[in-house]
XYZ file of N, CA and C in Angstrom:
342
model
N -43.913 -139.913 49.554
C -42.518 -139.811 49.922
C -41.967 -138.479 49.393
N -41.279 -137.785 50.242
C -40.706 -136.471 49.926
C -39.363 -136.634 49.215
N -39.134 -135.808 48.219
C -37.865 -135.791 47.501
C -36.997 -134.672 48.073
N -35.903 -134.989 48.694
C -34.999 -133.976 49.238
C -33.892 -133.678 48.240
N -33.530 -132.413 48.165
C -32.452 -131.988 47.282
C -31.546 -131.024 48.028
N -30.292 -131.063 47.698
C -29.336 -130.107 48.255
C -29.309 -128.902 47.328
N -29.510 -127.733 47.896
C -29.466 -126.480 47.137
C -28.557 -125.519 47.885
N -28.016 -124.584 47.178
C -27.184 -123.588 47.841
C -26.474 -122.714 46.837
N -25.818 -121.712 47.366
C -24.995 -120.809 46.553
C -23.619 -120.786 47.167
N -22.653 -120.659 46.306
C -21.287 -120.580 46.817
C -20.646 -119.282 46.369
N -19.596 -118.924 47.037
C -18.762 -117.807 46.647
C -17.378 -118.102 47.183
N -16.403 -117.434 46.606
C -15.048 -117.575 47.116
C -14.642 -116.244 47.731
N -13.810 -116.323 48.751
C -13.342 -115.136 49.470
C -11.834 -115.203 49.626
N -11.229 -114.027 49.720
C -9.807 -113.958 50.025
C -9.637 -113.275 51.384
N -8.451 -113.405 51.946
C -8.159 -112.753 53.221
C -8.257 -111.233 53.116
N -8.056 -110.699 51.911
C -8.092 -109.244 51.733
C -9.521 -108.701 51.639
N -10.516 -109.596 51.621
C -11.909 -109.143 51.607
C -12.614 -109.285 50.268
N -11.921 -109.823 49.274
C -12.522 -110.031 47.962
C -13.543 -111.159 48.040
N -14.737 -110.923 47.489
C -15.772 -111.950 47.433
C -16.260 -112.057 45.996
N -16.280 -113.284 45.490
C -16.753 -113.533 44.132
C -17.807 -114.631 44.188
N -19.005 -114.275 43.756
C -20.094 -115.234 43.620
C -20.508 -115.299 42.164
N -21.632 -115.940 41.906
C -22.076 -116.142 40.523
C -22.247 -114.821 39.766
N -22.918 -113.856 40.348
C -23.160 -112.587 39.660
C -21.873 -111.843 39.326
N -20.984 -111.792 40.275
C -19.716 -111.089 40.050
C -18.855 -111.821 39.027
N -18.857 -113.151 39.091
C -18.088 -113.925 38.118
C -18.626 -113.689 36.710
N -19.946 -113.644 36.564
C -20.545 -113.383 35.248
C -20.163 -111.992 34.739
N -20.204 -111.004 35.635
C -19.834 -109.645 35.247
C -18.373 -109.606 34.790
N -17.491 -110.195 35.563
C -16.070 -110.194 35.198
C -15.844 -110.903 33.862
N -16.505 -112.006 33.676
C -16.368 -112.754 32.428
C -16.813 -111.916 31.220
N -17.920 -111.206 31.371
C -18.429 -110.375 30.270
C -17.554 -109.144 30.032
N -17.018 -108.574 31.090
C -16.093 -107.444 30.919
C -14.907 -107.891 30.074
N -14.369 -109.053 30.390
C -13.209 -109.528 29.638
C -13.594 -109.882 28.208
N -14.753 -110.451 28.016
C -15.202 -110.844 26.670
C -15.516 -109.634 25.803
N -16.178 -108.615 26.408
C -16.640 -107.455 25.641
C -15.683 -106.269 25.683
N -14.748 -106.276 26.638
C -13.765 -105.200 26.731
C -14.313 -103.909 27.299
N -15.472 -103.987 27.981
C -16.117 -102.771 28.465
C -17.034 -103.078 29.638
N -16.916 -102.271 30.691
C -17.834 -102.404 31.822
C -19.244 -102.035 31.379
N -19.351 -100.988 30.584
C -20.648 -100.535 30.093
C -21.337 -101.606 29.250
N -20.601 -102.205 28.325
C -21.184 -103.246 27.468
C -21.540 -104.491 28.268
N -20.711 -104.826 29.243
C -21.013 -105.977 30.103
C -22.290 -105.724 30.899
N -22.450 -104.501 31.414
C -23.656 -104.146 32.168
C -24.894 -104.253 31.276
N -24.792 -103.757 30.053
C -25.917 -103.857 29.105
C -26.255 -105.321 28.831
N -25.238 -106.117 28.578
C -25.434 -107.533 28.270
C -26.134 -108.248 29.424
N -25.735 -107.935 30.657
C -26.304 -108.587 31.836
C -27.565 -107.892 32.353
N -27.921 -106.789 31.681
C -29.119 -106.016 32.043
C -29.086 -105.531 33.497
N -27.936 -104.952 33.847
C -27.803 -104.302 35.153
C -27.365 -102.862 34.913
N -27.682 -101.968 35.831
C -27.271 -100.574 35.643
C -25.743 -100.436 35.608
N -25.266 -99.536 34.755
C -23.820 -99.297 34.655
C -23.249 -98.901 36.010
N -23.967 -98.044 36.715
C -23.484 -97.578 38.021
C -23.265 -98.744 38.988
N -24.169 -99.702 38.943
C -24.025 -100.888 39.795
C -22.810 -101.707 39.366
N -22.668 -101.921 38.050
C -21.527 -102.688 37.540
C -20.212 -102.016 37.922
N -20.157 -100.687 37.758
C -18.943 -99.951 38.101
C -18.652 -100.081 39.597
N -19.678 -100.009 40.427
C -19.503 -100.166 41.874
C -18.961 -101.538 42.239
N -19.446 -102.553 41.554
C -18.963 -103.920 41.803
C -17.487 -104.034 41.426
N -17.128 -103.497 40.267
C -15.730 -103.544 39.817
C -14.832 -102.793 40.800
N -15.297 -101.631 41.237
C -14.515 -100.848 42.205
C -14.329 -101.638 43.502
N -15.403 -102.266 43.983
C -15.333 -103.061 45.211
C -14.377 -104.242 45.036
N -14.449 -104.900 43.897
C -13.569 -106.040 43.637
C -12.103 -105.592 43.642
N -11.793 -104.533 42.910
C -10.403 -104.069 42.853
C -9.924 -103.547 44.202
N -10.800 -102.889 44.953
C -10.427 -102.350 46.267
C -10.121 -103.455 47.264
N -10.895 -104.540 47.212
C -10.757 -105.608 48.205
C -9.887 -106.772 47.756
N -9.217 -106.608 46.648
C -8.344 -107.659 46.154
C -6.891 -107.291 46.431
N -6.088 -108.288 46.709
C -4.664 -108.056 46.938
C -3.967 -107.594 45.653
N -4.542 -107.984 44.515
C -4.006 -107.596 43.206
C -5.147 -107.059 42.359
N -4.802 -106.251 41.372
C -5.808 -105.713 40.463
C -6.489 -106.861 39.705
N -7.820 -106.794 39.601
C -8.604 -107.812 38.914
C -9.055 -107.297 37.547
N -9.569 -106.062 37.517
C -10.004 -105.430 36.270
C -9.097 -104.240 36.010
N -8.492 -104.219 34.831
C -7.634 -103.084 34.487
C -8.313 -102.262 33.402
N -8.198 -100.979 33.538
C -8.725 -100.058 32.523
C -7.562 -99.614 31.665
N -7.779 -99.676 30.366
C -6.760 -99.246 29.420
C -7.266 -97.970 28.762
N -6.508 -96.891 28.941
C -6.910 -95.616 28.344
C -6.855 -95.738 26.828
N -7.810 -95.081 26.182
C -7.869 -95.181 24.728
C -7.822 -93.824 24.071
N -7.747 -93.841 22.792
C -7.729 -92.605 22.013
C -9.139 -92.215 21.611
N -9.349 -92.029 20.329
C -10.645 -91.613 19.793
C -11.786 -92.542 20.200
N -11.542 -93.827 20.105
C -12.597 -94.797 20.371
C -12.801 -95.067 21.856
N -12.067 -94.398 22.710
C -12.218 -94.599 24.145
C -11.340 -95.724 24.640
N -11.453 -95.995 25.905
C -10.626 -97.029 26.508
C -11.357 -98.356 26.544
N -10.761 -99.276 27.244
C -11.389 -100.565 27.427
C -11.048 -101.109 28.803
N -11.757 -102.119 29.194
C -11.501 -102.793 30.463
C -11.277 -104.265 30.181
N -10.320 -104.826 30.850
C -9.994 -106.250 30.694
C -9.642 -106.834 32.054
N -9.715 -108.143 32.142
C -9.271 -108.806 33.364
C -7.760 -108.972 33.312
N -7.148 -108.831 34.452
C -5.732 -109.142 34.573
C -5.607 -110.670 34.592
N -4.391 -111.156 34.519
C -4.192 -112.610 34.634
C -4.733 -113.112 35.966
N -4.523 -112.324 37.011
C -5.047 -112.675 38.343
C -6.570 -112.742 38.308
N -7.204 -111.783 37.658
C -8.659 -111.769 37.538
C -9.173 -112.981 36.787
N -8.484 -113.356 35.714
C -8.879 -114.542 34.947
C -8.772 -115.804 35.791
N -7.723 -115.880 36.613
C -7.552 -117.050 37.493
C -8.677 -117.130 38.521
N -9.071 -115.987 39.059
C -10.149 -115.970 40.049
C -11.457 -116.447 39.417
N -11.770 -115.943 38.235
C -13.006 -116.356 37.554
C -12.956 -117.847 37.252
N -11.832 -118.328 36.767
C -11.704 -119.754 36.452
C -11.842 -120.604 37.708
N -11.243 -120.156 38.802
C -11.344 -120.895 40.072
C -12.791 -120.932 40.550
N -13.494 -119.812 40.414
C -14.898 -119.794 40.816
C -15.703 -120.779 39.969
N -15.502 -120.752 38.656
C -16.266 -121.629 37.767
C -16.005 -123.100 38.082
N -14.751 -123.450 38.331
C -14.401 -124.826 38.681
C -15.064 -125.228 39.995
N -15.019 -124.342 40.970
C -15.626 -124.612 42.268
C -17.137 -124.743 42.140
N -17.755 -123.882 41.345
C -19.202 -123.937 41.110
C -19.592 -125.279 40.486
N -18.829 -125.721 39.491
C -19.103 -127.006 38.850
C -19.005 -128.156 39.846
N -17.991 -128.124 40.707
C -17.832 -129.156 41.734
C -19.009 -129.140 42.706
N -19.452 -127.945 43.082
C -20.577 -127.833 44.003
C -21.857 -128.389 43.380
N -22.093 -128.083 42.107
C -23.290 -128.583 41.417
C -23.254 -130.109 41.362
N -22.100 -130.665 41.005
C -21.974 -132.124 40.952
C -22.193 -132.726 42.329
N -21.586 -132.136 43.353
C -21.756 -132.616 44.719
C -23.237 -132.598 45.113
N -23.914 -131.476 44.859
C -25.312 -131.360 45.283
C -26.195 -132.356 44.541
N -25.913 -132.599 43.260
C -26.686 -133.588 42.500
C -26.421 -134.999 43.020
N -25.150 -135.322 43.211
C -24.793 -136.659 43.706
C -25.389 -136.920 45.087
N -25.260 -135.956 45.974
C -25.763 -136.136 47.337
C -27.287 -136.121 47.385
N -27.917 -135.367 46.505
C -29.380 -135.347 46.456
C -29.927 -136.726 46.093
N -29.210 -137.453 45.226
C -29.635 -138.799 44.861
C -29.614 -139.728 46.075
N -28.695 -139.499 47.005
C -28.623 -140.352 48.182
C -29.814 -140.162 49.113
N -30.581 -139.096 48.918
C -31.762 -138.848 49.734
C -33.008 -139.524 49.209
N -32.968 -140.021 47.961
C -34.195 -140.575 47.385
C -34.638 -141.792 48.205
N -35.922 -141.775 48.542
C -36.509 -142.861 49.321
C -36.030 -142.923 50.759
N -35.634 -141.823 51.329
C -35.062 -141.819 52.689
C -36.095 -141.965 53.794
N -37.364 -141.699 53.502
C -38.372 -141.774 54.581
C -38.595 -143.176 55.045
């Protein structure tokens, strides 16, 4: 008897063209936690150039700023999520959790289906 499971990936989109999936949500979360795009890229083991491109794409395609850069003095600047950015990440995480629960619950309904 075959065991069927529901698998998939989700992302959220806005009318303005913003798309947030697991990778982007993780990047945004780390930027806010570490205060730096560079440090977030290192933590996630992705090239800085790629991380910067993702942030630029997110801010360009969002109706509101998601990542704000704060100019700094001697120690340099920092990057943080705006309140809007934090809401988007939280909404993605909540939706992801619901999807995982749904896929687990529905996968159980397939057991012994043959």
